[in-house]
Short mmCIF file of C-alpha atoms in Angstrom, two decimals:
data_model
loop_
_atom_site.label_atom_id
_atom_site.label_comp_id
_atom_site.label_asym_id
_atom_site.label_seq_id
_atom_site.Cartn_x
_atom_site.Cartn_y
_atom_site.Cartn_z
CA UNK A 1 -0.21 0.71 0.97
CA UNK A 2 1.42 3.24 -1.18
CA UNK A 3 0.37 6.68 1.08
CA UNK A 4 -2.53 7.10 3.68
CA UNK A 5 -5.62 4.78 4.29
CA UNK A 6 -8.81 6.03 3.59
CA UNK A 7 -11.41 6.42 6.13
CA UNK A 8 -8.61 6.75 9.11
CA UNK A 9 -7.41 10.19 10.35
CA UNK A 10 -4.36 11.49 8.50
CA UNK A 11 -0.41 11.95 9.57
CA UNK A 12 -0.76 15.36 8.87
CA UNK A 13 -4.09 16.32 11.18
CA UNK A 14 -2.54 14.95 14.32
CA UNK A 15 0.28 16.34 14.69
CA UNK A 16 1.01 18.98 17.32
CA UNK A 17 4.17 20.28 16.50
CA UNK A 18 3.75 22.24 19.57
CA UNK A 19 3.01 19.20 21.89
CA UNK A 20 5.29 16.41 20.31
CA UNK A 21 3.64 13.92 23.58
CA UNK A 22 0.96 14.78 22.67
CA UNK A 23 1.36 14.02 18.81
CA UNK A 24 3.06 10.64 19.83
CA UNK A 25 -0.19 9.66 21.76
CA UNK A 26 -2.17 10.94 18.94
CA UNK A 27 0.12 8.40 17.13
CA UNK A 28 -0.05 5.75 19.38
CA UNK A 29 -3.56 5.71 19.86
CA UNK A 30 -3.84 5.14 15.91
CA UNK A 31 -2.03 1.63 16.02
CA UNK A 32 -3.49 -0.84 17.49
CA UNK A 33 -6.27 -0.28 14.77
CA UNK A 34 -3.66 -0.62 12.62
CA UNK A 35 -2.43 -3.70 13.82
CA UNK A 36 -5.70 -4.71 13.63
CA UNK A 37 -6.00 -4.09 9.51
CA UNK A 38 -3.37 -5.93 9.44
CA UNK A 39 -1.77 -2.88 7.38
CA UNK A 40 2.10 -2.65 8.21
CA UNK A 41 2.28 -0.02 5.63
CA UNK A 42 0.72 2.01 8.21
CA UNK A 43 1.68 1.06 10.80
CA UNK A 44 5.02 1.36 10.93
CA UNK A 45 4.44 5.19 9.31
CA UNK A 46 2.79 5.65 12.75
CA UNK A 47 5.83 4.68 14.19
CA UNK A 48 8.18 6.60 12.50
CA UNK A 49 6.13 9.78 13.79
CA UNK A 50 6.86 8.18 17.40
CA UNK A 51 10.23 8.76 16.95
CA UNK A 52 10.22 12.11 15.06
CA UNK A 53 8.66 13.09 18.38
CA UNK A 54 11.48 12.28 19.83
CA UNK A 55 13.59 14.37 17.23
CA UNK A 56 11.08 17.78 18.54
CA UNK A 57 11.90 16.42 22.13
CA UNK A 58 15.86 16.40 21.53
CA UNK A 59 16.39 12.58 21.86
CA UNK A 60 17.76 11.84 18.87
CA UNK A 61 19.06 8.55 20.68
CA UNK A 62 15.78 7.95 21.16
CA UNK A 63 14.53 8.23 18.11
CA UNK A 64 17.16 6.20 16.64
CA UNK A 65 16.54 3.27 19.00
CA UNK A 66 12.42 3.28 17.71
CA UNK A 67 13.28 3.20 13.63
CA UNK A 68 15.57 0.64 14.90
CA UNK A 69 13.02 -1.86 15.90
CA UNK A 70 11.11 -1.07 12.01
CA UNK A 71 14.11 -0.82 9.36
CA UNK A 72 13.69 -5.41 9.66
CA UNK A 73 10.11 -5.30 9.47
CA UNK A 74 10.15 -2.85 6.18
CA UNK A 75 8.97 -4.47 3.56
CA UNK A 76 9.11 -3.69 -0.73
CA UNK A 77 5.11 -3.82 0.05
CA UNK A 78 5.74 -1.12 2.60
CA UNK A 79 7.19 1.98 0.04
CA UNK A 80 5.76 5.66 2.39
CA UNK A 81 6.79 3.77 5.48
CA UNK A 82 10.28 3.30 4.26
CA UNK A 83 10.08 6.86 2.76
CA UNK A 84 8.85 8.55 6.09
CA UNK A 85 11.74 6.15 7.47
CA UNK A 86 14.54 7.66 5.71
CA UNK A 87 12.91 11.04 6.46
CA UNK A 88 12.78 10.47 10.07
CA UNK A 89 16.91 8.77 10.48
CA UNK A 90 17.49 12.22 8.67
CA UNK A 91 15.38 13.81 10.74
CA UNK A 92 18.20 12.31 14.34
CA UNK A 93 21.49 12.48 12.82
CA UNK A 94 20.78 16.52 11.60
CA UNK A 95 19.34 16.94 15.27
CA UNK A 96 23.17 15.07 16.52
CA UNK A 97 24.67 17.25 14.52
CA UNK A 98 26.59 14.62 11.51
CA UNK A 99 24.69 16.32 8.69
CA UNK A 100 26.64 14.16 6.34
CA UNK A 101 24.41 11.56 7.92
CA UNK A 102 21.27 13.19 7.38
CA UNK A 103 21.72 14.02 3.95
CA UNK A 104 22.08 10.73 2.77
CA UNK A 105 19.01 10.05 4.20
CA UNK A 106 17.81 13.00 2.47
CA UNK A 107 18.75 12.16 -0.46
CA UNK A 108 17.34 8.20 -0.81
CA UNK A 109 13.64 9.63 0.48
CA UNK A 110 13.12 12.20 -2.21
CA UNK A 111 14.66 9.33 -5.11
CA UNK A 112 12.70 6.89 -3.39
CA UNK A 113 9.56 9.61 -3.59
CA UNK A 114 9.25 11.56 -6.60
CA UNK A 115 8.96 9.97 -9.56
CA UNK A 116 5.55 9.10 -7.70
CA UNK A 117 1.49 11.11 -8.32
CA UNK A 118 0.10 9.78 -5.41
CA UNK A 119 -0.38 12.55 -2.97
CA UNK A 120 1.07 11.49 0.19
CA UNK A 121 4.86 10.07 -1.17
CA UNK A 122 4.89 13.63 -3.23
CA UNK A 123 4.73 15.96 -0.49
CA UNK A 124 6.56 13.56 1.30
CA UNK A 125 9.27 14.55 -1.38
CA UNK A 126 9.02 17.88 -1.55
CA UNK A 127 9.62 17.54 2.69
CA UNK A 128 12.77 15.69 2.07
CA UNK A 129 14.27 17.58 -0.53
CA UNK A 130 13.66 20.81 1.77
CA UNK A 131 15.13 18.87 4.45
CA UNK A 132 18.35 18.21 1.74
CA UNK A 133 18.18 22.92 1.43
CA UNK A 134 18.39 22.95 5.55
CA UNK A 135 21.83 20.89 5.73
CA UNK A 136 23.48 20.99 2.21
CA UNK A 137 25.82 23.23 1.65
CA UNK A 138 24.06 26.66 0.99
CA UNK A 139 24.67 26.61 -3.40
CA UNK A 140 23.93 22.85 -3.37
CA UNK A 141 20.50 23.93 -1.09
CA UNK A 142 19.28 26.61 -3.35
CA UNK A 143 20.06 24.43 -6.12
CA UNK A 144 17.30 21.80 -4.14
CA UNK A 145 15.09 23.67 -2.86
CA UNK A 146 14.69 25.92 -6.70
CA UNK A 147 13.83 22.56 -7.41
CA UNK A 148 11.19 21.85 -5.23
CA UNK A 149 9.62 24.68 -5.18
CA UNK A 150 9.14 24.22 -9.36
CA UNK A 151 6.93 21.18 -8.30
CA UNK A 152 5.56 22.14 -5.86
CA UNK A 153 4.39 25.71 -8.08
CA UNK A 154 3.87 23.61 -11.02
CA UNK A 155 1.64 21.75 -8.68
CA UNK A 156 -2.20 21.89 -7.77
CA UNK A 157 -2.36 19.11 -5.42
CA UNK A 158 -3.43 20.78 -2.11
CA UNK A 159 -0.89 18.80 -0.43
CA UNK A 160 2.09 19.52 -2.69
CA UNK A 161 1.68 23.26 -2.89
CA UNK A 162 1.35 23.16 0.96
CA UNK A 163 5.06 22.78 1.04
CA UNK A 164 6.21 26.36 0.07
CA UNK A 165 5.30 27.78 2.75
CA UNK A 166 8.66 25.40 4.42
CA UNK A 167 10.63 26.23 1.00
CA UNK A 168 10.19 29.91 0.26
CA UNK A 169 11.11 31.12 3.90
CA UNK A 170 13.67 28.38 3.93
CA UNK A 171 14.95 29.58 1.00
CA UNK A 172 14.69 32.82 2.42
CA UNK A 173 16.85 31.95 5.04
CA UNK A 174 19.59 30.96 2.72
CA UNK A 175 19.52 34.02 0.72
CA UNK A 176 19.76 35.90 4.20
CA UNK A 177 22.94 33.76 4.97
CA UNK A 178 24.08 34.07 1.73
CA UNK A 179 23.74 37.56 2.47
CA UNK A 180 21.95 37.95 -0.69
CA UNK A 181 19.53 40.40 1.11
CA UNK A 182 16.88 41.12 -1.95
CA UNK A 183 16.89 37.75 -2.54
CA UNK A 184 15.88 37.23 0.55
CA UNK A 185 13.37 39.45 1.23
CA UNK A 186 12.12 38.51 -1.67
CA UNK A 187 10.99 35.29 -0.56
CA UNK A 188 10.27 36.33 2.39
CA UNK A 189 8.05 38.31 0.96
CA UNK A 190 6.22 35.28 -1.02
CA UNK A 191 5.88 32.77 1.77
CA UNK A 192 3.81 35.97 2.84
CA UNK A 193 1.57 36.04 0.50
CA UNK A 194 0.77 32.14 0.38
CA UNK A 195 0.70 32.04 4.45
CA UNK A 196 -1.72 34.59 4.47
CA UNK A 197 -3.31 32.93 1.95
CA UNK A 198 -3.74 29.67 3.68
CA UNK A 199 -5.03 31.99 7.15
CA UNK A 200 -2.79 29.99 9.40
CA UNK A 201 -1.51 32.78 12.38
CA UNK A 202 0.60 30.71 13.44
CA UNK A 203 2.86 30.41 10.27
CA UNK A 204 1.75 34.03 9.64
CA UNK A 205 2.78 35.14 12.42
CA UNK A 206 6.45 33.24 11.62
CA UNK A 207 5.93 34.51 8.21
CA UNK A 208 5.73 38.28 9.57
CA UNK A 209 8.97 37.48 11.85
CA UNK A 210 11.20 37.22 10.04
CA UNK A 211 10.27 40.28 6.90
CA UNK A 212 11.11 41.99 9.92
CA UNK A 213 14.63 39.38 10.46
CA UNK A 214 14.99 40.63 6.99
CA UNK A 215 14.78 44.40 7.55
CA UNK A 216 17.49 43.92 11.21
CA UNK A 217 19.67 43.26 8.72
CA UNK A 218 18.90 45.71 5.22
CA UNK A 219 18.68 48.36 7.69
CA UNK A 220 15.23 49.28 7.94
CA UNK A 221 15.54 49.05 12.03
CA UNK A 222 12.67 50.98 12.76
CA UNK A 223 10.98 49.00 10.41
CA UNK A 224 12.23 45.95 11.31
CA UNK A 225 10.72 47.55 14.84
CA UNK A 226 6.96 48.63 13.96
CA UNK A 227 6.95 44.78 12.39
CA UNK A 228 8.20 42.71 15.81
CA UNK A 229 5.79 45.84 17.95
CA UNK A 230 2.38 44.53 16.96
CA UNK A 231 4.86 40.99 17.26
CA UNK A 232 5.36 41.41 20.74
CA UNK A 233 1.42 42.37 21.33
CA UNK A 234 -0.75 39.17 21.43
CA UNK A 235 -0.01 36.64 23.99
CA UNK A 236 1.38 33.88 21.64
CA UNK A 237 4.33 36.05 20.97
CA UNK A 238 7.02 34.11 21.05
CA UNK A 239 10.61 34.84 23.01
CA UNK A 240 12.31 35.36 18.99
CA UNK A 241 9.35 38.35 19.40
CA UNK A 242 11.35 39.59 22.94
CA UNK A 243 14.87 39.05 21.55
CA UNK A 244 14.41 40.79 17.66
CA UNK A 245 12.61 43.96 20.39
CA UNK A 246 16.00 43.59 22.21
CA UNK A 247 18.75 43.64 19.20
CA UNK A 248 16.55 45.98 17.20
CA UNK A 249 16.28 48.33 20.79
CA UNK A 250 20.40 48.08 20.82
CA UNK A 251 20.18 49.57 17.46
CA UNK A 252 18.40 52.19 18.22
CA UNK A 253 20.24 52.99 21.57
CA UNK A 254 18.27 53.06 24.47
CA UNK A 255 19.84 49.67 25.90
CA UNK A 256 17.58 49.59 29.77
CA UNK A 257 14.70 48.84 27.26
CA UNK A 258 16.72 46.30 25.43
CA UNK A 259 17.17 44.80 28.73
CA UNK A 260 14.20 44.40 29.32
CA UNK A 261 13.11 42.32 26.10
CA UNK A 262 16.21 40.64 26.76
CA UNK A 263 15.40 39.54 30.38
CA UNK A 264 12.16 37.97 28.39
CA UNK A 265 13.31 36.87 25.68
CA UNK A 266 15.83 34.37 28.18
CA UNK A 267 12.65 33.62 30.76
CA UNK A 268 10.36 32.50 28.00
CA UNK A 269 13.56 30.55 25.09
CA UNK A 270 15.93 29.46 27.90
CA UNK A 271 13.69 25.87 28.96
CA UNK A 272 13.53 25.26 24.59
CA UNK A 273 15.99 21.78 23.90
CA UNK A 274 16.45 22.10 20.45
CA UNK A 275 18.39 26.08 21.40
CA UNK A 276 20.24 24.63 24.83
CA UNK A 277 21.53 21.46 22.60
CA UNK A 278 22.23 23.50 20.06
CA UNK A 279 22.69 27.34 19.81
CA UNK A 280 23.83 28.07 23.67
CA UNK A 281 26.05 30.47 23.27
CA UNK A 282 22.77 32.73 22.26
CA UNK A 283 20.37 32.03 25.26
CA UNK A 284 23.95 32.82 27.79
CA UNK A 285 24.11 36.10 25.56
CA UNK A 286 19.80 36.31 25.92
CA UNK A 287 20.90 36.29 30.17
CA UNK A 288 23.81 38.56 30.13
CA UNK A 289 21.88 41.58 27.70
CA UNK A 290 19.25 40.74 30.23
CA UNK A 291 20.98 40.46 33.48
CA UNK A 292 20.31 37.23 34.21
CA UNK A 293 22.10 35.36 36.62
CA UNK A 294 22.44 31.57 35.49
CA UNK A 295 24.60 29.96 37.91
CA UNK A 296 26.95 29.32 35.50
#
């Protein structure tokens, strides 16, 4: 079987990326039904997503353990599960900091999924391409991003076109990191337009934040501040908004207000396992600029 069985909740609908524990419970809750139905492919798909919840929680070792249990059960008849397995193995390696091993799995997932037009597999192919673009060196990343964007823009399948949001976002950031700010802003603005049309408030807020961050890099400080100030008024404002406001207030020669915002950003972000694992210096800077005693 390829794809997801009809009449069941889609895997995407079961995800709450802000609550990996709840997502794990949702996936595990469907496992008995999949086993009773004898649907090995869907059972293994669910287990790959259980593994992903551990990668998101900063526990790639546990993700690898679950994937090790899945691997010998994969067959030629479990194509979708096999592609998901490769994606989640790659994400776990990426969490480990092993970008080369991650990239090999993502490329293999692309090779296995991209020949198929079935919506789930076509969407997974784009997931693979966008993950290659995250872990690959910049020039290679841009080539993968352009390939994926062209496929998504040419598709009339909603599950495939939905990838345009993250693809525009990631391509914009790749250009930003290369100092190609005009190109970055063009992609980030495309991302905001796409997210606005989709109407999901969370991704819209993120897209606006990224444009504000790009404005700061371009020296458009007042415009950047106006964006982040509006975002900060939302009850859903993230610690990254307050971090960015702190940076902008420093540029506006307002260190006292900047300190308050850095302290608030640290309070909201210091428990984030991904930041603690991959960007401890960033957290330490927030603490220092916010006047926070960390005991280190």
